[in-house]
Each structure stands twice: as structure tokens, then as C-alpha cells.
Short mmCIF file of C-alpha atoms and ligand atoms in Angstrom, two decimals:
data_model
loop_
_atom_site.label_atom_id
_atom_site.label_comp_id
_atom_site.label_asym_id
_atom_site.label_seq_id
_atom_site.Cartn_x
_atom_site.Cartn_y
_atom_site.Cartn_z
CA MET I 1457 -86.05 -16.30 -62.14
CA ILE I 1458 -83.55 -13.75 -63.42
CA VAL I 1459 -83.09 -10.47 -61.56
CA LYS I 1460 -81.52 -7.67 -63.59
CA GLY I 1461 -79.98 -4.74 -61.80
CA THR I 1462 -76.88 -3.10 -60.42
CA ILE I 1463 -75.40 -5.15 -57.59
CA ILE I 1464 -73.43 -3.53 -54.77
CA HIS I 1465 -71.82 -5.84 -52.24
CA THR I 1466 -68.60 -6.40 -50.28
CA PRO I 1467 -67.38 -10.00 -50.58
CA VAL I 1468 -63.85 -8.91 -49.57
CA LEU I 1469 -63.34 -6.96 -46.35
CA GLY I 1470 -62.60 -3.31 -47.11
CA SER I 1471 -63.51 -3.26 -50.80
CA VAL I 1472 -66.72 -2.96 -52.77
CA GLU I 1473 -67.72 -4.93 -55.85
CA ILE I 1474 -70.14 -3.27 -58.23
CA ILE I 1475 -71.76 -5.19 -61.07
CA HIS I 1476 -73.62 -2.78 -63.33
CA ASP I 1477 -76.83 -4.23 -64.80
CA GLY I 1478 -75.94 -7.73 -63.64
CA LEU I 1479 -78.15 -10.73 -64.28
CA VAL I 1480 -78.72 -12.90 -61.23
CA ALA I 1481 -80.13 -16.35 -61.95
CA VAL I 1482 -81.97 -17.86 -58.99
CA ASP I 1483 -83.29 -21.43 -58.94
CA ASP I 1484 -86.56 -22.66 -57.42
CA ASP I 1485 -84.83 -23.39 -54.11
CA GLY I 1486 -83.66 -19.78 -53.78
CA GLN I 1487 -80.06 -20.55 -54.65
CA ILE I 1488 -78.04 -18.22 -56.89
CA LEU I 1489 -76.93 -20.24 -59.91
CA HIS I 1490 -74.83 -17.59 -61.59
CA VAL I 1491 -74.30 -13.86 -61.88
CA HIS I 1492 -73.60 -12.56 -65.38
CA ARG I 1493 -71.88 -9.26 -66.08
CA THR I 1494 -72.77 -7.30 -69.22
CA GLU I 1495 -69.44 -8.28 -70.77
CA SER I 1496 -70.15 -12.01 -70.31
CA GLY I 1497 -70.70 -14.00 -73.51
CA GLU I 1498 -73.86 -15.52 -72.03
CA TYR I 1499 -75.43 -12.20 -70.99
CA GLU I 1500 -77.60 -11.56 -74.03
CA THR I 1501 -78.79 -15.16 -74.38
CA CYS I 1502 -79.66 -15.33 -70.69
CA LEU I 1503 -81.54 -12.02 -70.87
CA ALA I 1504 -83.46 -13.03 -74.01
CA ALA I 1505 -84.41 -16.41 -72.53
CA ALA I 1506 -85.61 -14.79 -69.30
CA ARG I 1507 -87.75 -12.36 -71.29
CA ALA I 1508 -89.18 -15.11 -73.48
CA ASP I 1509 -90.06 -17.23 -70.42
CA ASP I 1510 -91.49 -14.27 -68.54
CA GLN I 1511 -88.90 -14.89 -65.83
CA LEU I 1512 -87.27 -11.45 -65.78
CA ILE I 1513 -87.47 -9.08 -62.84
CA GLU I 1514 -85.91 -5.72 -63.66
CA LEU I 1515 -84.83 -3.15 -61.12
CA GLN I 1516 -85.97 0.40 -61.86
CA ARG I 1517 -83.79 3.46 -62.31
CA GLY I 1518 -82.19 4.44 -58.99
CA GLN I 1519 -82.67 0.95 -57.51
CA TYR I 1520 -79.76 -1.21 -56.33
CA LEU I 1521 -79.52 -4.85 -55.37
CA LEU I 1522 -77.70 -5.41 -52.07
CA PRO I 1523 -77.31 -8.48 -49.87
CA GLY I 1524 -79.88 -8.76 -47.09
CA LEU I 1525 -78.72 -7.45 -43.73
CA VAL I 1526 -77.76 -9.83 -40.94
CA ASP I 1527 -78.53 -9.00 -37.30
CA LEU I 1528 -76.50 -11.28 -35.04
CA HIS I 1529 -78.07 -10.25 -31.75
CA VAL I 1530 -81.71 -9.54 -30.99
CA HIS I 1531 -83.68 -10.12 -27.78
CA ALA I 1532 -87.10 -10.69 -29.33
CA PRO I 1533 -89.05 -10.22 -26.06
CA GLN I 1534 -87.48 -6.79 -25.56
CA TRP I 1535 -89.15 -5.33 -28.67
CA PRO I 1536 -91.78 -3.43 -26.61
CA GLN I 1537 -88.91 -1.84 -24.66
CA LEU I 1538 -87.04 -0.50 -27.71
CA GLY I 1539 -86.04 3.13 -27.17
CA LYS I 1540 -86.58 3.33 -23.43
CA ALA I 1541 -85.10 2.44 -20.05
CA LEU I 1542 -81.49 3.10 -21.03
CA HIS I 1543 -80.56 5.23 -18.02
CA LEU I 1544 -79.46 2.32 -15.83
CA PRO I 1545 -76.34 0.14 -15.85
CA LEU I 1546 -76.69 -3.43 -17.13
CA TYR I 1547 -77.40 -5.23 -13.84
CA ASP I 1548 -80.11 -2.80 -12.73
CA TRP I 1549 -81.62 -2.62 -16.23
CA LEU I 1550 -81.93 -6.41 -16.28
CA GLN I 1551 -83.43 -6.73 -12.81
CA GLN I 1552 -85.76 -3.71 -12.87
CA TYR I 1553 -86.98 -3.60 -16.45
CA THR I 1554 -85.92 -6.50 -18.61
CA PHE I 1555 -86.59 -9.59 -16.50
CA PRO I 1556 -90.11 -8.35 -15.53
CA LEU I 1557 -90.89 -7.73 -19.23
CA GLU I 1558 -89.49 -11.09 -20.36
CA ALA I 1559 -91.49 -12.88 -17.64
CA ARG I 1560 -94.69 -11.81 -19.43
CA TYR I 1561 -94.04 -14.23 -22.29
CA ALA I 1562 -95.60 -17.01 -20.27
CA ASP I 1563 -98.65 -15.50 -22.02
CA LEU I 1564 -98.67 -16.93 -25.55
CA GLY I 1565 -101.15 -14.35 -26.84
CA PHE I 1566 -98.81 -11.54 -25.80
CA ALA I 1567 -95.88 -13.45 -27.33
CA ARG I 1568 -97.63 -13.84 -30.68
CA THR I 1569 -98.57 -10.17 -30.86
CA VAL I 1570 -95.08 -8.95 -30.06
CA TYR I 1571 -93.17 -11.47 -32.15
CA THR I 1572 -95.37 -10.89 -35.21
CA SER I 1573 -94.76 -7.14 -34.95
CA LEU I 1574 -91.01 -7.60 -34.43
CA VAL I 1575 -90.41 -9.92 -37.38
CA GLU I 1576 -92.51 -7.71 -39.69
CA ASN I 1577 -90.56 -4.63 -38.66
CA LEU I 1578 -87.12 -6.17 -38.95
CA LEU I 1579 -87.94 -7.49 -42.42
CA ALA I 1580 -89.21 -4.05 -43.44
CA ASN I 1581 -85.83 -2.66 -42.41
CA GLY I 1582 -84.06 -5.07 -44.73
CA THR I 1583 -82.91 -7.50 -42.04
CA THR I 1584 -83.22 -10.85 -43.74
CA THR I 1585 -81.40 -12.95 -41.13
CA VAL I 1586 -81.62 -12.64 -37.36
CA MET I 1587 -80.10 -14.53 -34.45
CA TYR I 1588 -82.75 -14.29 -31.72
CA PHE I 1589 -82.80 -14.80 -27.98
CA GLY I 1590 -86.31 -15.76 -26.88
CA THR I 1591 -87.23 -16.06 -23.21
CA ILE I 1592 -86.99 -18.91 -20.71
CA HIS I 1593 -90.41 -20.09 -21.92
CA LEU I 1594 -90.30 -23.14 -24.18
CA GLU I 1595 -93.72 -22.61 -25.78
CA ALA I 1596 -93.32 -18.88 -26.42
CA THR I 1597 -89.90 -19.43 -27.96
CA LYS I 1598 -91.25 -22.19 -30.20
CA LEU I 1599 -93.83 -19.64 -31.25
CA LEU I 1600 -91.07 -17.16 -32.12
CA ALA I 1601 -89.54 -19.79 -34.39
CA ASP I 1602 -93.00 -20.42 -35.89
CA VAL I 1603 -93.48 -16.71 -36.62
CA CYS I 1604 -90.09 -16.54 -38.40
CA GLN I 1605 -91.03 -19.65 -40.34
CA GLU I 1606 -94.43 -18.21 -41.31
CA GLN I 1607 -93.11 -14.79 -42.31
CA GLY I 1608 -90.19 -16.19 -44.29
CA GLN I 1609 -87.34 -14.64 -42.36
CA ARG I 1610 -84.07 -16.53 -41.96
CA ALA I 1611 -83.55 -17.00 -38.24
CA ILE I 1612 -81.57 -18.78 -35.57
CA VAL I 1613 -83.59 -18.91 -32.38
CA GLY I 1614 -82.78 -19.92 -28.83
CA LYS I 1615 -84.71 -20.70 -25.67
CA VAL I 1616 -82.91 -18.72 -22.99
CA VAL I 1617 -81.44 -20.67 -20.08
CA MET I 1618 -81.42 -19.00 -16.65
CA ASP I 1619 -81.29 -21.38 -13.71
CA ASN I 1620 -79.04 -19.64 -11.19
CA PRO I 1621 -81.07 -18.60 -8.11
CA ASP I 1622 -78.32 -16.17 -7.05
CA GLN I 1623 -78.78 -14.03 -10.14
CA CYS I 1624 -82.27 -14.72 -11.47
CA PRO I 1625 -85.44 -13.59 -9.70
CA ASP I 1626 -88.02 -16.14 -8.52
CA PHE I 1627 -90.52 -14.83 -11.08
CA TYR I 1628 -88.15 -15.39 -14.01
CA ARG I 1629 -86.01 -18.48 -13.65
CA ASP I 1630 -86.01 -22.02 -15.02
CA GLU I 1631 -87.45 -24.42 -12.46
CA SER I 1632 -84.18 -26.36 -12.24
CA CYS I 1633 -81.07 -27.17 -14.19
CA ALA I 1634 -82.71 -30.41 -15.36
CA VAL I 1635 -85.65 -28.43 -16.77
CA SER I 1636 -83.23 -26.00 -18.51
CA LEU I 1637 -81.51 -28.88 -20.25
CA ASP I 1638 -84.67 -30.89 -21.05
CA GLU I 1639 -86.37 -27.84 -22.52
CA THR I 1640 -83.29 -26.91 -24.53
CA ARG I 1641 -83.29 -30.39 -26.06
CA ALA I 1642 -87.03 -30.19 -26.72
CA PHE I 1643 -86.55 -26.79 -28.35
CA VAL I 1644 -83.66 -27.91 -30.55
CA ASP I 1645 -85.67 -30.96 -31.64
CA TYR I 1646 -88.73 -28.85 -32.41
CA VAL I 1647 -86.92 -26.20 -34.47
CA SER I 1648 -84.77 -28.76 -36.29
CA GLY I 1649 -87.90 -30.12 -37.94
CA ILE I 1650 -89.79 -26.87 -38.36
CA GLY I 1651 -89.86 -26.38 -42.12
CA GLY I 1652 -89.89 -30.03 -43.16
CA LYS I 1653 -86.77 -32.06 -43.60
CA ASP I 1654 -85.35 -30.04 -46.50
CA SER I 1655 -85.65 -26.65 -44.85
CA ASP I 1656 -82.84 -25.05 -42.91
CA ARG I 1657 -84.14 -21.48 -42.95
CA VAL I 1658 -85.01 -21.48 -39.24
CA LEU I 1659 -82.45 -23.11 -36.97
CA PRO I 1660 -82.06 -23.62 -33.21
CA ALA I 1661 -79.38 -22.25 -30.91
CA VAL I 1662 -78.29 -23.36 -27.46
CA THR I 1663 -78.66 -20.17 -25.43
CA PRO I 1664 -77.17 -19.71 -21.97
CA ARG I 1665 -78.14 -16.06 -21.36
CA PHE I 1666 -74.72 -15.33 -19.88
CA ILE I 1667 -72.55 -16.96 -17.26
CA PRO I 1668 -74.09 -15.07 -14.30
CA SER I 1669 -77.59 -16.37 -15.03
CA CYS I 1670 -76.52 -20.05 -15.31
CA THR I 1671 -75.23 -22.64 -12.87
CA ASP I 1672 -72.03 -24.47 -13.78
CA GLU I 1673 -74.08 -27.63 -14.16
CA ALA I 1674 -76.30 -25.95 -16.75
CA LEU I 1675 -73.32 -24.50 -18.65
CA LEU I 1676 -71.72 -27.93 -18.81
CA GLY I 1677 -74.97 -29.58 -19.90
CA LEU I 1678 -75.51 -26.96 -22.60
CA GLY I 1679 -71.95 -27.44 -23.84
CA ASN I 1680 -72.71 -31.14 -24.20
CA ILE I 1681 -75.97 -30.48 -26.06
CA ALA I 1682 -74.18 -28.06 -28.41
CA GLN I 1683 -71.58 -30.72 -29.22
CA GLU I 1684 -74.13 -33.50 -29.56
CA TYR I 1685 -76.43 -31.60 -31.94
CA ALA I 1686 -73.67 -29.55 -33.63
CA CYS I 1687 -76.12 -26.66 -33.52
CA HIS I 1688 -75.56 -22.95 -33.02
CA VAL I 1689 -74.70 -21.42 -29.66
CA GLN I 1690 -75.29 -17.84 -28.55
CA THR I 1691 -74.46 -16.05 -25.33
CA HIS I 1692 -73.12 -12.75 -23.97
CA CYS I 1693 -69.38 -12.50 -23.41
CA SER I 1694 -67.38 -9.95 -21.40
CA GLU I 1695 -69.94 -7.23 -22.05
CA SER I 1696 -69.54 -4.86 -19.09
CA ASP I 1697 -67.24 -4.35 -16.11
CA TRP I 1698 -69.80 -5.74 -13.67
CA GLU I 1699 -70.45 -8.87 -15.74
CA HIS I 1700 -66.79 -9.49 -16.65
CA ASP I 1701 -65.72 -9.07 -13.01
CA TYR I 1702 -68.53 -11.32 -11.78
CA VAL I 1703 -67.17 -14.19 -13.92
CA LEU I 1704 -63.60 -13.51 -12.81
CA ASP I 1705 -64.81 -13.67 -9.21
CA ARG I 1706 -66.86 -16.83 -9.66
CA HIS I 1707 -64.58 -18.84 -11.93
CA GLY I 1708 -61.22 -17.08 -11.70
CA LEU I 1709 -61.39 -16.90 -15.49
CA ASN I 1710 -62.41 -14.50 -18.26
CA ASP I 1711 -65.76 -15.24 -19.93
CA THR I 1712 -63.95 -16.62 -22.97
CA GLN I 1713 -61.84 -19.04 -20.92
CA SER I 1714 -64.83 -20.11 -18.87
CA LEU I 1715 -67.14 -20.67 -21.85
CA ASP I 1716 -64.36 -22.65 -23.49
CA GLN I 1717 -64.05 -24.94 -20.48
CA PHE I 1718 -67.76 -25.71 -20.74
CA GLY I 1719 -67.45 -26.62 -24.42
CA LEU I 1720 -69.49 -23.60 -25.49
CA LEU I 1721 -67.00 -22.14 -27.98
CA THR I 1722 -67.62 -23.83 -31.31
CA ASP I 1723 -67.48 -22.76 -34.95
CA LYS I 1724 -71.22 -22.06 -34.65
CA THR I 1725 -70.98 -19.92 -31.52
CA VAL I 1726 -71.83 -16.23 -31.61
CA LEU I 1727 -70.55 -14.17 -28.70
CA ALA I 1728 -72.46 -10.96 -28.15
CA HIS I 1729 -70.38 -7.87 -27.36
CA ALA I 1730 -66.97 -9.31 -26.32
CA ASN I 1731 -65.92 -5.78 -25.43
CA LEU I 1732 -63.49 -6.60 -22.63
CA ILE I 1733 -61.73 -9.59 -24.21
CA SER I 1734 -57.94 -9.81 -23.80
CA PRO I 1735 -55.48 -10.48 -26.64
CA ALA I 1736 -55.33 -14.12 -25.45
CA ASP I 1737 -59.17 -14.32 -25.52
CA MET I 1738 -59.04 -13.03 -29.11
CA THR I 1739 -56.71 -15.86 -30.04
CA THR I 1740 -59.01 -18.42 -28.42
CA ILE I 1741 -62.08 -16.98 -30.17
CA ARG I 1742 -60.27 -17.06 -33.50
CA ASP I 1743 -58.93 -20.59 -32.99
CA ARG I 1744 -62.38 -21.90 -32.02
CA GLU I 1745 -63.81 -20.08 -35.08
CA CYS I 1746 -66.51 -18.32 -33.08
CA GLY I 1747 -68.19 -15.18 -34.36
CA ILE I 1748 -68.61 -11.92 -32.50
CA ALA I 1749 -71.82 -9.89 -32.56
CA HIS I 1750 -70.55 -6.32 -32.35
CA CYS I 1751 -73.39 -4.20 -30.92
CA PRO I 1752 -72.06 -0.64 -31.16
CA LEU I 1753 -75.20 1.22 -30.10
CA SER I 1754 -75.93 -1.01 -27.14
CA ASN I 1755 -72.30 -0.76 -26.09
CA ILE I 1756 -72.66 2.99 -25.63
CA TYR I 1757 -75.16 2.31 -22.84
CA PHE I 1758 -73.96 -0.87 -21.16
CA SER I 1759 -70.42 -1.83 -22.05
CA ASN I 1760 -68.26 0.70 -20.18
CA ALA I 1761 -65.82 0.56 -23.11
CA VAL I 1762 -65.58 0.58 -26.91
CA PHE I 1763 -65.27 -2.75 -28.72
CA PRO I 1764 -61.92 -2.76 -30.58
CA ALA I 1765 -63.41 -3.67 -33.96
CA ARG I 1766 -60.27 -2.81 -35.95
CA LYS I 1767 -58.09 -4.94 -33.71
CA ALA I 1768 -60.53 -7.86 -33.86
CA LEU I 1769 -60.75 -7.75 -37.66
CA ASP I 1770 -56.97 -7.42 -38.00
CA ALA I 1771 -56.56 -10.41 -35.68
CA GLY I 1772 -58.68 -12.45 -38.10
CA LEU I 1773 -61.80 -12.72 -35.96
CA THR I 1774 -65.18 -13.05 -37.61
CA VAL I 1775 -67.20 -10.00 -36.61
CA GLY I 1776 -70.79 -9.18 -37.56
CA LEU I 1777 -73.24 -6.59 -36.26
CA GLY I 1778 -76.08 -6.76 -33.77
CA THR I 1779 -78.78 -4.30 -32.77
CA ASP I 1780 -79.08 -5.98 -29.34
CA ILE I 1781 -82.72 -4.93 -29.24
CA SER I 1782 -83.43 -3.38 -26.75
CA GLY I 1783 -80.00 -2.70 -25.24
CA GLY I 1784 -79.46 -0.69 -28.41
CA PRO I 1785 -82.34 1.71 -29.13
CA ARG I 1786 -82.55 1.21 -32.92
CA ALA I 1787 -84.14 -1.68 -34.80
CA ASP I 1788 -82.13 -1.45 -38.00
CA ILE I 1789 -78.69 -2.62 -38.98
CA LEU I 1790 -77.82 0.45 -41.07
CA SER I 1791 -77.96 2.56 -37.88
CA ASN I 1792 -75.57 0.10 -36.35
CA CYS I 1793 -73.23 0.34 -39.34
CA GLN I 1794 -73.08 4.08 -38.67
CA ALA I 1795 -72.58 3.50 -34.96
CA ALA I 1796 -69.76 1.02 -35.61
CA VAL I 1797 -67.91 3.56 -37.73
CA ASN I 1798 -68.59 6.38 -35.25
CA ALA I 1799 -67.50 4.36 -32.22
CA SER I 1800 -64.28 3.34 -33.94
CA ARG I 1801 -63.51 6.95 -34.83
CA SER I 1802 -64.09 8.06 -31.23
CA LEU I 1803 -61.85 5.25 -30.04
CA GLU I 1804 -59.12 6.38 -32.41
CA GLU I 1805 -59.41 10.08 -31.62
CA GLY I 1806 -60.06 9.81 -27.89
CA VAL I 1807 -62.65 11.17 -25.53
CA ASP I 1808 -61.09 13.70 -23.15
CA ALA I 1809 -60.79 17.07 -24.88
CA ASN I 1810 -58.43 18.26 -22.15
CA ALA I 1811 -56.00 15.40 -22.63
CA ASP I 1812 -53.00 15.88 -24.85
CA ALA I 1813 -53.95 15.18 -28.50
CA ALA I 1814 -51.11 12.69 -28.91
CA THR I 1815 -52.30 10.48 -26.06
CA ARG I 1816 -56.04 11.15 -26.24
CA GLY I 1817 -57.04 8.15 -28.33
CA MET I 1818 -55.98 4.74 -29.54
CA PRO I 1819 -54.21 5.05 -32.91
CA ASP I 1820 -55.28 2.78 -35.77
CA SER I 1821 -58.70 1.96 -34.35
CA ARG I 1822 -60.95 3.19 -37.12
CA ILE I 1823 -63.05 1.11 -39.43
CA ASP I 1824 -64.76 2.60 -42.48
CA TYR I 1825 -68.24 2.26 -44.00
CA LEU I 1826 -67.16 -0.59 -46.29
CA GLU I 1827 -65.91 -2.60 -43.34
CA ALA I 1828 -69.09 -1.83 -41.42
CA PHE I 1829 -71.17 -3.04 -44.38
CA TRP I 1830 -69.03 -6.17 -44.66
CA MET I 1831 -69.78 -6.89 -40.98
CA ALA I 1832 -73.50 -6.29 -41.63
CA THR I 1833 -73.51 -8.88 -44.42
CA VAL I 1834 -70.51 -11.18 -44.95
CA GLY I 1835 -69.26 -11.03 -41.36
CA GLY I 1836 -72.70 -11.96 -40.03
CA ALA I 1837 -73.01 -14.76 -42.59
CA ARG I 1838 -69.63 -16.24 -41.65
CA ALA I 1839 -70.36 -15.96 -37.93
CA LEU I 1840 -73.48 -18.05 -38.54
CA ASP I 1841 -71.82 -20.38 -41.00
CA LEU I 1842 -74.47 -19.64 -43.65
CA GLN I 1843 -74.14 -19.20 -47.42
CA ILE I 1844 -75.57 -15.69 -47.47
CA GLY I 1845 -74.22 -12.13 -47.31
CA GLN I 1846 -73.24 -11.60 -50.94
CA ILE I 1847 -74.83 -11.83 -54.37
CA SER I 1848 -72.68 -14.60 -55.85
CA ALA I 1849 -73.14 -18.02 -57.40
CA GLY I 1850 -73.59 -20.70 -54.75
CA TYR I 1851 -75.12 -18.32 -52.20
CA ARG I 1852 -78.75 -18.08 -51.13
CA PHE I 1853 -80.68 -15.26 -52.75
CA ASP I 1854 -81.21 -13.19 -49.59
CA ALA I 1855 -81.28 -9.65 -50.91
CA ILE I 1856 -82.76 -6.19 -50.65
CA VAL I 1857 -83.59 -3.67 -53.33
CA VAL I 1858 -82.76 -0.14 -52.19
CA ASP I 1859 -84.57 2.71 -53.92
CA THR I 1860 -82.48 5.88 -53.96
CA GLU I 1861 -84.97 8.04 -55.84
CA LEU I 1862 -87.88 8.47 -53.48
CA PRO I 1863 -89.26 11.97 -53.07
CA ASP I 1864 -89.94 11.51 -49.33
CA SER I 1865 -86.52 10.33 -48.20
CA ASN I 1866 -83.27 11.69 -46.75
CA LEU I 1867 -81.29 9.87 -49.39
CA THR I 1868 -80.49 11.95 -52.47
CA THR I 1869 -78.14 11.02 -55.28
CA TRP I 1870 -76.71 13.00 -58.18
CA ASP I 1871 -75.93 11.31 -61.47
CA ASP I 1872 -72.92 13.46 -62.31
CA LEU I 1873 -71.51 13.51 -58.77
CA ASP I 1874 -72.07 10.05 -57.25
CA THR I 1875 -70.33 6.82 -58.18
CA ALA I 1876 -71.98 3.53 -57.24
CA GLU I 1877 -69.55 3.35 -54.33
CA ASP I 1878 -70.65 6.81 -53.17
CA ILE I 1879 -74.21 5.56 -53.39
CA LEU I 1880 -73.43 2.66 -51.04
CA GLN I 1881 -71.92 5.12 -48.58
CA LYS I 1882 -75.00 7.33 -48.83
CA ILE I 1883 -77.28 4.31 -48.38
CA ILE I 1884 -75.43 3.36 -45.18
CA TYR I 1885 -75.68 6.88 -43.77
CA ASN I 1886 -79.02 8.10 -45.07
CA ALA I 1887 -81.30 5.27 -46.17
CA ASP I 1888 -84.04 3.99 -43.91
CA ARG I 1889 -86.94 1.55 -44.24
CA ARG I 1890 -88.71 3.81 -46.74
CA ASN I 1891 -85.88 3.13 -49.17
CA ILE I 1892 -86.10 -0.66 -48.80
CA ALA I 1893 -88.28 -1.37 -51.83
CA GLN I 1894 -88.03 -5.16 -51.84
CA VAL I 1895 -86.92 -7.83 -49.41
CA TRP I 1896 -86.01 -11.33 -50.61
CA VAL I 1897 -85.17 -14.39 -48.53
CA GLN I 1898 -84.13 -17.62 -50.19
CA GLY I 1899 -85.51 -16.42 -53.52
CA LYS I 1900 -88.88 -15.50 -52.05
CA LEU I 1901 -90.19 -11.94 -52.25
CA LEU I 1902 -91.35 -11.02 -48.75
CA LYS I 1903 -91.87 -7.31 -49.17
CA SER I 1904 -92.53 -5.10 -52.17
CA ARG I 1905 -93.61 -1.47 -52.18
N1 GUN B 1215 -76.59 -9.68 -20.60
C1 GUN B 1215 -77.47 -10.59 -20.15
N2 GUN B 1215 -78.70 -10.36 -20.65
C2 GUN B 1215 -78.59 -9.28 -21.43
C3 GUN B 1215 -79.52 -8.56 -22.24
O1 GUN B 1215 -80.71 -8.88 -22.33
N3 GUN B 1215 -79.02 -7.51 -22.93
C4 GUN B 1215 -77.70 -7.15 -22.85
N4 GUN B 1215 -77.28 -6.11 -23.55
N5 GUN B 1215 -76.83 -7.79 -22.10
C5 GUN B 1215 -77.26 -8.85 -21.40
FE1 FE B 1216 -77.87 -8.79 -25.53
#
């Protein structure tokens, strides 16, 4: 298959690459073989051959080919709660709303209904890869992996571990540490074989919810499983004052230091939030090659601070974006690109209008739309250690086609005013699911309008 169209992507942090009328050759396994520019000597031959073999897919006027969006942090069971219950701080929100909702996934019928709806909706929003937290339930979380497998989404899925009786209610807790570890192994084994031996589109993650919800024994056991299987790890890290202080109290360490002691910081670990990390924590996270899921909308409600995205990127950390459904009230990654830029601007400018302008904010904190888009694609890909996030030879063809010329949309473009780079900026700020005309994962067309 050859896809012909204008490619907009950001392989290098802070800059955009535009390939006008590029030809993207994709093999039967969904791998990009090569990308030809119009000036390439092979362009015309490649185009003619594709036409002759009826292998050409041409984008229409006003359509652009972008990498699929990567969401590094979704709580799948919280989908029914999206857009509500955000008036409480983290601890109370978990205990009063979230744990009771998650407990319902003992019911597999309910799980299938919700997870089918979630995966459909995220794909429709152009999210081609998601790192999911399930619930404590082994069977329902296997079902979540099944639904991703069936619908064709790229996913990393984890059975949530919560075995600490001090922090987890009786109605929503693993029976014991031994059960937490046995079920994690069973889950990793199940997902590892899910698409047949050649498929790696759906992968497992070891998933301690966060330090408060786990006993030390469970954290240690999960660290061992992560090392043994060399699989992904996901957890929350230094998200809010309450949570960060709880870990300091219990372990005398920051989350980062504590997770490291349990062997949970690997090059396949994604730390959600990481808002309150110290400069030394940043160094540890970089040295261990972990990724950070920056969840800018969720952070407004739960974090008590603004994640220093600029500082983290400048320090060489791998940062991607997460919706944190339902801690963040929006399902799509473009909203979170906007929020990441907005939060960084507020951090730079400051918050107290009565404070002196010179001391009101934190200088040099801003990120721009290109950096936000990089996080939404390349940053997420690197955090997950996957060959996705850009339209280049050697990468998987995970892509979206954005239509900028719909009559019923907030996105308008003007031929004589907008460059392709302007169009990317407008897409980030004004496109929504209506504009996502096609969604491709691993060379397979999953949505077409
Ligand atoms: N920390 C532990 N669990 C959660 C959760 O479900 N959402 C968020 N935002 N933080 C958490
Ligand atoms: Fe979360």
C-alpha cells in the first residue's frame, strides 16, 4: 500500500517536518518501508507502480497525514465518570467515587459494555495507542485487553494491584499480596500471547496503582515480576501533596526513590504525573530511562501544583501526554496538548495578580504547541519504547488523517494565509473528532468517514 498526502509530524523536539505530497510505502505487516518526497528520484516510479497495482490511497484536498496520538495514562474503568466528580481532592475522590465505580467491574457484562465504548471513542478521537489501567479484577482486565485486540488499537494494559488494607476499602482490594502477584503473573502471561506469537500490538504492564494502595511486599514482588518478564510498568508518582507526603511518612523517601528501591523504575516504566519530583528525582528518572505521563488537565484538579514540563524536557526526560481519564475531564489528546501549553504559560507568568510581576511566575517554563505535539506522539512512543509516533521508514504505520475542510467544524484554514505549520497549530487548537477522517494502526484502517 502507498499512501499519498502531505505529512506533518515532529520527529525532533521543537520543530516540525512537513513533507508535501509524500508517498508512504507500508508493507503487509503495517511497517513503513520508505517515505518518498516529490524531489526523490524514485517518486514517479513508485507512484506509477502503486497506481498500476491499485495500491494507491490518496488524501483529498485539505487532508493531512499525522502520526496517531499516544495517550500514556487512561483508567479504563473510569470512562463512565468522565466529566464529573471533580470537586474533591484526590484521596476523597478515590474513596467516595472512584473505588466504588471500579469495584463494579467484577461484572464482566458491565466491563464489556464500558470497555467497548471507551476503545471506540478513543480511536475516533485519533488515539491510536493507549496505556491503560484496568481494575483489580483479573478477568475484566483480560477482557479490556481482548477489546483492544478486537478493535485494533495499540495498547499496554495492566491489572491494578491494591492489597494494602490501610488504604483500600474491603469492597475493593486484592484478597492478599499472594493473589496480587499470582494474578499479575497470570495477566502478563495471558496478554503476552494475545495476538498470536508474532503480534505485539497489545502488551501487558505491571501495575501497582500507587505506593499507598500497595504493601511493601507487593511492591517488591511486582518489581521482581517486572524484571523477570522485562515488561512495561505503570504507576502514579508524586502526584499530589497528600500522596507525596504519605510516601515520605511511610518510607522516609520520595515516590521516585521508593519505587527505585523496589526495582520498579525500568526503561519500560511510565510514571503518571510526577508533579512534585525533586531535581534529584529527575536525574534518577532520566538515568533509569523511565517515561513520564504528563496529565495537564487532571493536574488542575488533583495535583496541587503545575508539572514543570519545560524543566523536565530540558533535563532530558522522556515526557508524553495522558488524559488520565477520568481525573482529567476530556477524552482526547489534542485537548491535553492545549492544556499542556496553557499550564506551562500560567506557570511562567504566575498566578497571583496582586504579586509583583517580576516575582509572580517561574521564568522559562513555557512549552509551545510543537513541543506539546511532540509529547503527544514521539514522547509517548519513546516512553513506551515503541516504534511509533512519526511517519518515517522503520516505524509502524500508526497514523491519522485530519480533514481541515469540513463545513461543520471549528477548524478553518485559508490557502493564502496558512502555512502547513500554521495548519498543525490550528489542528491542535481547533480540531476535534469530526476532523479525524481516518485512523490507522499498524497499517490497518480502523476508522474512515
Ligand atoms: N492515584 C491513585 N489512583 C489514581 C487515579 O485513579 N487517578 C489519579 N489521578 N490518581 C490516582
Ligand atoms: Fe491516574
